[in-house]
Amino acid sequence: MQWDPQLQFPDTQQWHIFFPIRKLPSFWGLVNSAWNLCSVGKRQSPVNIETSHMIFDPFLTPLRLNTGGRKVSGTMYNTGRHVSLRLDKEHLVNISGGPMTYSHRLEEIRLHFGSEDSQGSEHLLNGQAFSGEVQLIHYNHELYANVTEAAKSPNGLVVVSIFMKVSESSNPFLNRMLNRDTITRITYKNDAYLLQGLNIEELYPETSSFITYDGSMTIPPCYETASWIIMNKPVYITRMQMHSLRLLSQNQPSQIFLSMSDNFRPVQPLNNRCIRTNINFSLQGKDCPNNRAQKLQYRGMFHHQNNPFYAFTELLPFETSRGITRHTNKNA
């Protein structure tokens, strides 16, 4: 099966023709006037998350995932820049709660990963990267007809981000995507492969805690219409699965091999944006100009060892739930 370029976000098909993936972001705002936000935007993503600056927001509600109690199917693509899993329209997956006023529908899952284990994620935690990042892209189906319309519009998108780490075991959902029989079907740009019987709930780590901030998509045109939700526990893939990802090519078989790895955008300035969390610290911040919460008063409390995720997961002394709320209501 071949990749359909129309399934990509608008105006992104030609971004990697002339430069390797890692060289591109600094050129985005220059090569296309429609991508101007990539250079001049003030709410761009990804960002570096400093745990000492996070703000507890008591108004953040639990995330609610509604799969209708069914498994889903989707097509996995090599877009030349990402491993992308596009869900079919037969079985819908919606998410609500958290910072969301509206319900959002899952459209696509993207994988970012590095050429080395020390890099690969788009977001950083206390200045350090993870081996990869899973991004679940949702659009506001209550206000907009499709993801293309929502991407250009206020309150249009929600992206749930989950860090990836290399381990001896593998997340069951990612194991379906990254097993050898599947991943070798999308070695080259435009390759595609159908996956069936996927359980989205298996992708989420066992935590109800997250952070959130307002940002943009990390690809051109970099519309600033996305709310980001970053789960505070990672998912795991094996070293062999990470190696298989690094063997994917940006190019078609007739072209020179360029690994898809390091397909992350560098972090962007935070510009006084608030990074909120539902983790209830012993101290509580004041009002923020944008989100009824402001800079935190517990600077420097959360620097543990040299492990970037250790600092985040250690902020869980008040957590009582082991995961997000799962709903099977087909009408929710």
Coordinates of C-alpha atoms in Angstrom, one line a residue:
M1 CA 0.0 0.0 0.0
Q2 CA 1.2 3.5 -0.8
W3 CA 0.9 6.6 1.4
D4 CA -1.8 9.1 0.4
P5 CA -0.3 12.6 0.6
Q6 CA -3.7 14.1 1.2
L7 CA -3.7 12.5 4.7
Q8 CA -1.0 14.8 5.8
F9 CA -1.6 18.2 7.3
P10 CA -1.9 20.8 4.6
D11 CA 1.2 22.2 2.8
T12 CA 3.7 19.8 4.4
Q13 CA 4.4 17.3 1.6
Q14 CA 7.6 19.0 0.3
W15 CA 9.4 20.0 3.5
H16 CA 12.1 17.4 3.4
I17 CA 13.1 17.4 -0.2
F18 CA 16.2 19.5 0.0
F19 CA 17.5 19.0 3.6
P20 CA 17.9 16.2 6.1
I21 CA 15.2 16.1 8.7
R22 CA 17.3 17.5 11.5
K23 CA 18.4 20.6 9.4
L24 CA 14.9 21.6 8.5
P25 CA 13.2 23.5 11.4
S26 CA 15.4 26.6 11.1
F27 CA 14.4 27.0 7.5
W28 CA 10.6 26.5 7.8
G29 CA 9.7 30.1 8.2
L30 CA 11.9 31.1 5.3
V31 CA 11.0 28.7 2.5
N32 CA 7.3 29.2 2.6
S33 CA 5.4 32.4 3.6
A34 CA 2.5 30.3 4.8
W35 CA 4.8 28.8 7.4
N36 CA 5.7 32.2 8.9
L37 CA 4.4 31.2 12.4
C38 CA 7.2 28.7 12.6
S39 CA 9.6 31.6 12.9
V40 CA 7.6 34.4 14.5
G41 CA 5.0 32.6 16.6
K42 CA 5.0 33.2 20.4
R43 CA 3.3 29.9 21.4
Q44 CA 5.4 27.4 19.6
S45 CA 6.0 23.7 20.5
P46 CA 7.9 21.7 21.7
V47 CA 9.2 23.3 24.9
N48 CA 11.6 22.4 27.7
I49 CA 9.6 21.5 30.8
E50 CA 11.2 22.7 34.0
T51 CA 9.6 20.7 36.8
S52 CA 10.4 23.5 39.3
H53 CA 8.2 25.9 37.4
M54 CA 5.1 23.7 37.1
I55 CA 1.9 25.0 38.6
F56 CA -0.8 22.9 40.3
D57 CA -4.1 23.7 38.8
P58 CA -7.1 22.4 40.8
F59 CA -9.4 23.0 37.9
L60 CA -7.9 20.3 35.8
T61 CA -10.2 17.3 35.7
P62 CA -9.2 13.7 35.0
L63 CA -8.7 12.6 31.4
R64 CA -11.6 10.5 30.1
L65 CA -10.9 8.1 27.2
N66 CA -13.9 6.8 25.3
T67 CA -13.2 3.9 22.9
G68 CA -16.8 2.7 22.8
G69 CA -15.5 -0.6 24.2
R70 CA -14.1 -1.6 20.8
K71 CA -10.7 -2.1 19.2
V72 CA -9.8 0.0 16.2
S73 CA -8.0 -0.3 12.9
G74 CA -5.6 2.1 11.2
T75 CA -3.0 2.4 8.5
M76 CA 0.6 2.9 9.4
Y77 CA 2.6 5.2 7.0
N78 CA 6.1 6.1 6.4
T79 CA 5.6 9.8 5.5
G80 CA 9.3 10.5 5.0
R81 CA 9.3 12.4 8.3
H82 CA 7.2 10.3 10.8
V83 CA 5.9 6.9 11.5
S84 CA 2.2 7.8 11.3
L85 CA -0.8 5.7 12.3
R86 CA -4.0 7.1 10.9
L87 CA -7.2 5.6 12.4
D88 CA -10.1 4.5 10.3
K89 CA -13.4 6.3 10.6
E90 CA -15.4 3.2 11.6
H91 CA -14.5 3.0 15.3
L92 CA -14.0 6.4 16.9
V93 CA -11.9 7.2 19.9
N94 CA -12.7 10.4 21.9
I95 CA -11.0 12.1 24.8
S96 CA -12.2 14.7 27.2
G97 CA -11.4 16.2 30.6
G98 CA -8.1 17.7 31.6
P99 CA -7.8 21.2 30.1
M100 CA -10.4 20.4 27.5
T101 CA -13.8 22.2 27.3
Y102 CA -14.9 20.0 24.3
S103 CA -14.5 16.4 23.4
H104 CA -11.7 15.7 20.9
R105 CA -11.4 12.8 18.4
L106 CA -8.2 10.8 17.8
E107 CA -7.0 11.3 14.3
E108 CA -3.4 10.2 14.2
I109 CA -0.5 8.8 16.2
R110 CA 3.0 9.9 15.4
L111 CA 6.4 8.6 16.6
H112 CA 9.5 10.7 17.1
F113 CA 12.8 9.0 17.9
G114 CA 16.5 9.6 17.9
S115 CA 19.6 8.1 16.4
E116 CA 20.9 7.6 20.0
D117 CA 19.0 6.8 23.1
S118 CA 19.9 10.1 24.6
Q119 CA 17.7 12.0 22.1
G120 CA 14.6 11.6 20.1
S121 CA 11.7 13.3 22.1
E122 CA 10.5 16.7 21.0
H123 CA 9.8 17.9 24.5
L124 CA 12.6 18.0 27.1
L125 CA 12.3 17.5 30.8
N126 CA 14.7 19.7 32.8
G127 CA 16.8 20.1 29.6
Q128 CA 17.0 16.4 29.0
A129 CA 15.5 14.3 26.2
F130 CA 14.0 10.8 26.0
S131 CA 14.7 8.2 23.4
G132 CA 11.4 9.0 21.7
E133 CA 7.9 10.5 22.0
V134 CA 4.5 9.2 21.0
Q135 CA 2.0 11.9 20.0
L136 CA -1.7 11.3 19.8
I137 CA -3.3 14.0 17.8
H138 CA -7.0 14.8 18.4
Y139 CA -9.2 17.4 16.8
N140 CA -12.3 19.2 18.2
H141 CA -15.1 17.3 16.6
E142 CA -17.8 19.3 18.4
L143 CA -16.8 22.5 16.6
Y144 CA -15.0 21.4 13.4
A145 CA -15.7 19.0 10.6
N146 CA -12.2 17.5 10.3
V147 CA -8.7 17.9 11.5
T148 CA -7.6 20.2 8.6
E149 CA -10.3 22.7 9.6
A150 CA -9.5 22.3 13.3
A151 CA -5.8 22.8 12.9
K152 CA -6.4 26.3 11.7
S153 CA -8.9 27.2 14.3
P154 CA -9.1 28.2 18.0
N155 CA -9.5 25.3 20.4
G156 CA -8.9 23.1 17.4
L157 CA -6.4 20.4 18.5
V158 CA -5.3 18.4 21.6
V159 CA -2.1 16.4 21.5
V160 CA -1.4 13.8 24.1
S161 CA 2.3 13.2 24.4
I162 CA 3.9 10.1 26.0
F163 CA 7.7 9.8 26.3
M164 CA 9.4 6.6 25.1
K165 CA 12.2 4.8 26.9
V166 CA 14.3 1.8 25.8
S167 CA 13.8 -1.2 28.0
E168 CA 13.8 -5.0 28.0
S169 CA 10.0 -5.1 27.6
S170 CA 7.6 -3.3 25.3
N171 CA 4.3 -1.5 25.5
P172 CA 1.7 -3.9 24.0
F173 CA 0.3 -1.3 21.7
L174 CA 3.7 -0.2 20.4
N175 CA 4.7 -3.9 20.1
R176 CA 1.9 -4.2 17.5
M177 CA 3.3 -1.3 15.6
L178 CA 7.0 -2.1 15.9
N179 CA 7.2 -5.9 15.6
R180 CA 9.4 -7.0 12.7
D181 CA 6.6 -8.2 10.4
T182 CA 5.0 -4.7 10.6
I183 CA 7.8 -2.2 10.7
T184 CA 9.6 -3.8 7.7
R185 CA 6.5 -3.1 5.6
I186 CA 7.1 0.7 5.8
T187 CA 10.8 0.9 5.3
Y188 CA 10.6 3.6 2.6
K189 CA 8.8 6.8 2.1
N190 CA 5.1 6.4 1.0
D191 CA 5.0 2.8 2.2
A192 CA 1.8 1.9 4.2
Y193 CA 0.5 -1.1 6.1
L194 CA -2.9 -1.8 7.6
L195 CA -3.2 -2.8 11.3
Q196 CA -6.3 -4.2 12.8
G197 CA -7.6 -5.0 16.3
L198 CA -5.7 -2.2 18.1
N199 CA -6.6 -1.3 21.7
I200 CA -5.8 2.4 22.3
E201 CA -6.1 2.0 26.0
E202 CA -3.0 -0.2 25.9
L203 CA -0.9 2.7 24.7
Y204 CA -1.5 4.8 27.8
P205 CA 0.9 4.4 30.8
E206 CA -0.6 3.6 34.2
T207 CA -1.0 7.1 35.5
S208 CA -3.6 9.8 35.8
S209 CA -1.1 12.6 36.2
F210 CA -0.1 15.0 33.5
I211 CA 1.1 18.4 32.6
T212 CA -0.5 20.8 30.1
Y213 CA 0.3 24.0 28.2
D214 CA -0.9 25.9 25.1
G215 CA 1.3 25.5 22.1
S216 CA 1.4 24.7 18.4
M217 CA 1.9 21.8 16.0
T218 CA 5.5 20.8 15.7
I219 CA 5.4 20.7 11.9
P220 CA 4.6 23.4 9.3
P221 CA 2.5 25.5 9.2
C222 CA 3.0 25.5 13.0
Y223 CA -0.5 26.7 13.8
E224 CA -0.8 27.8 17.4
T225 CA -4.1 26.0 18.0
A226 CA -2.9 23.0 20.1
S227 CA -3.3 22.2 23.8
W228 CA -0.6 19.7 24.8
I229 CA -1.1 17.1 27.5
I230 CA 2.1 15.3 28.5
M231 CA 1.7 12.1 30.6
N232 CA 4.1 11.9 33.6
K233 CA 5.1 8.3 33.0
P234 CA 6.8 6.9 29.9
V235 CA 6.0 3.9 27.7
Y236 CA 8.7 1.3 26.8
I237 CA 10.0 -0.3 23.7
T238 CA 12.8 -2.8 23.3
R239 CA 16.3 -2.0 21.9
M240 CA 15.5 -4.1 18.8
Q241 CA 12.4 -2.1 18.2
M242 CA 14.3 1.2 18.5
H243 CA 16.9 -0.2 16.1
S244 CA 14.1 -1.1 13.6
L245 CA 12.8 2.5 13.7
R246 CA 16.3 3.8 13.0
L247 CA 16.4 1.7 9.8
L248 CA 13.4 3.5 8.3
S249 CA 14.3 5.8 5.4
Q250 CA 13.2 9.3 4.7
N251 CA 13.4 8.5 1.0
Q252 CA 12.1 6.1 -1.6
P253 CA 14.0 3.0 -2.6
S254 CA 15.5 4.6 -5.7
Q255 CA 17.0 7.4 -3.6
I256 CA 19.9 7.6 -1.2
F257 CA 19.2 6.2 2.3
L258 CA 18.6 8.8 5.0
S259 CA 17.5 7.5 8.3
M260 CA 14.2 8.9 9.7
S261 CA 15.7 9.2 13.1
D262 CA 16.2 12.6 14.9
N263 CA 12.8 13.7 13.4
F264 CA 12.2 16.1 16.2
R265 CA 11.8 19.9 16.2
P266 CA 14.2 21.8 18.6
V267 CA 12.5 23.2 21.7
Q268 CA 11.0 26.7 21.3
P269 CA 10.9 29.6 23.8
L270 CA 8.2 29.3 26.5
N271 CA 7.5 33.1 26.4
N272 CA 5.9 33.3 29.8
R273 CA 3.4 30.5 29.1
C274 CA 2.2 28.6 32.1
I275 CA 2.9 24.9 32.4
R276 CA 0.1 23.4 34.6
T277 CA -0.3 20.1 36.2
N278 CA -2.9 18.1 38.1
I279 CA -0.3 16.8 40.5
N280 CA -1.2 18.3 43.9
F281 CA 2.0 19.6 45.5
S282 CA 2.2 20.6 49.1
L283 CA 2.6 24.2 48.0
Q284 CA 0.2 25.9 45.6
G285 CA 0.9 28.7 43.1
K286 CA -0.9 32.0 42.6
D287 CA -3.0 33.1 39.7
C288 CA -1.5 32.8 36.3
P289 CA -2.2 35.6 33.8
N290 CA -3.5 33.2 31.2
N291 CA -4.8 30.1 33.1
R292 CA -5.6 31.4 36.6
A293 CA -2.2 30.1 37.7
Q294 CA 1.2 31.8 37.8
K295 CA 4.8 30.9 38.4
L296 CA 5.4 28.5 41.1
Q297 CA 6.9 29.1 44.6
Y298 CA 8.6 25.7 44.8
R299 CA 11.6 26.4 42.6
G300 CA 14.5 24.0 43.1
M301 CA 12.5 21.4 45.1
F302 CA 12.5 18.7 42.4
H303 CA 16.0 18.0 41.1
H304 CA 16.6 14.3 41.7
Q305 CA 19.8 12.5 40.4
N306 CA 20.4 12.9 36.7
N307 CA 17.3 11.0 35.5
P308 CA 14.9 13.4 33.7
F309 CA 11.9 11.3 34.3
Y310 CA 12.7 10.6 37.9
A311 CA 12.1 14.2 38.8
F312 CA 8.6 14.0 37.2
T313 CA 7.5 10.7 38.6
E314 CA 8.6 11.6 42.1
L315 CA 6.0 14.3 42.1
L316 CA 3.3 11.7 42.7
P317 CA 2.9 11.4 46.5
F318 CA -0.7 12.6 46.2
E319 CA -1.8 10.4 43.3
T320 CA -4.5 8.0 44.1
S321 CA -5.7 6.8 40.7
R322 CA -3.6 4.3 38.6
G323 CA -4.7 5.6 35.2
I324 CA -7.0 7.7 33.1
T325 CA -10.7 7.0 33.2
R326 CA -11.8 4.6 30.5
H327 CA -15.3 4.8 29.2
T328 CA -17.2 2.4 26.9
N329 CA -20.2 4.6 26.4
K330 CA -20.6 4.6 22.6
N331 CA -22.5 7.9 22.6
A332 CA -20.0 9.9 24.8

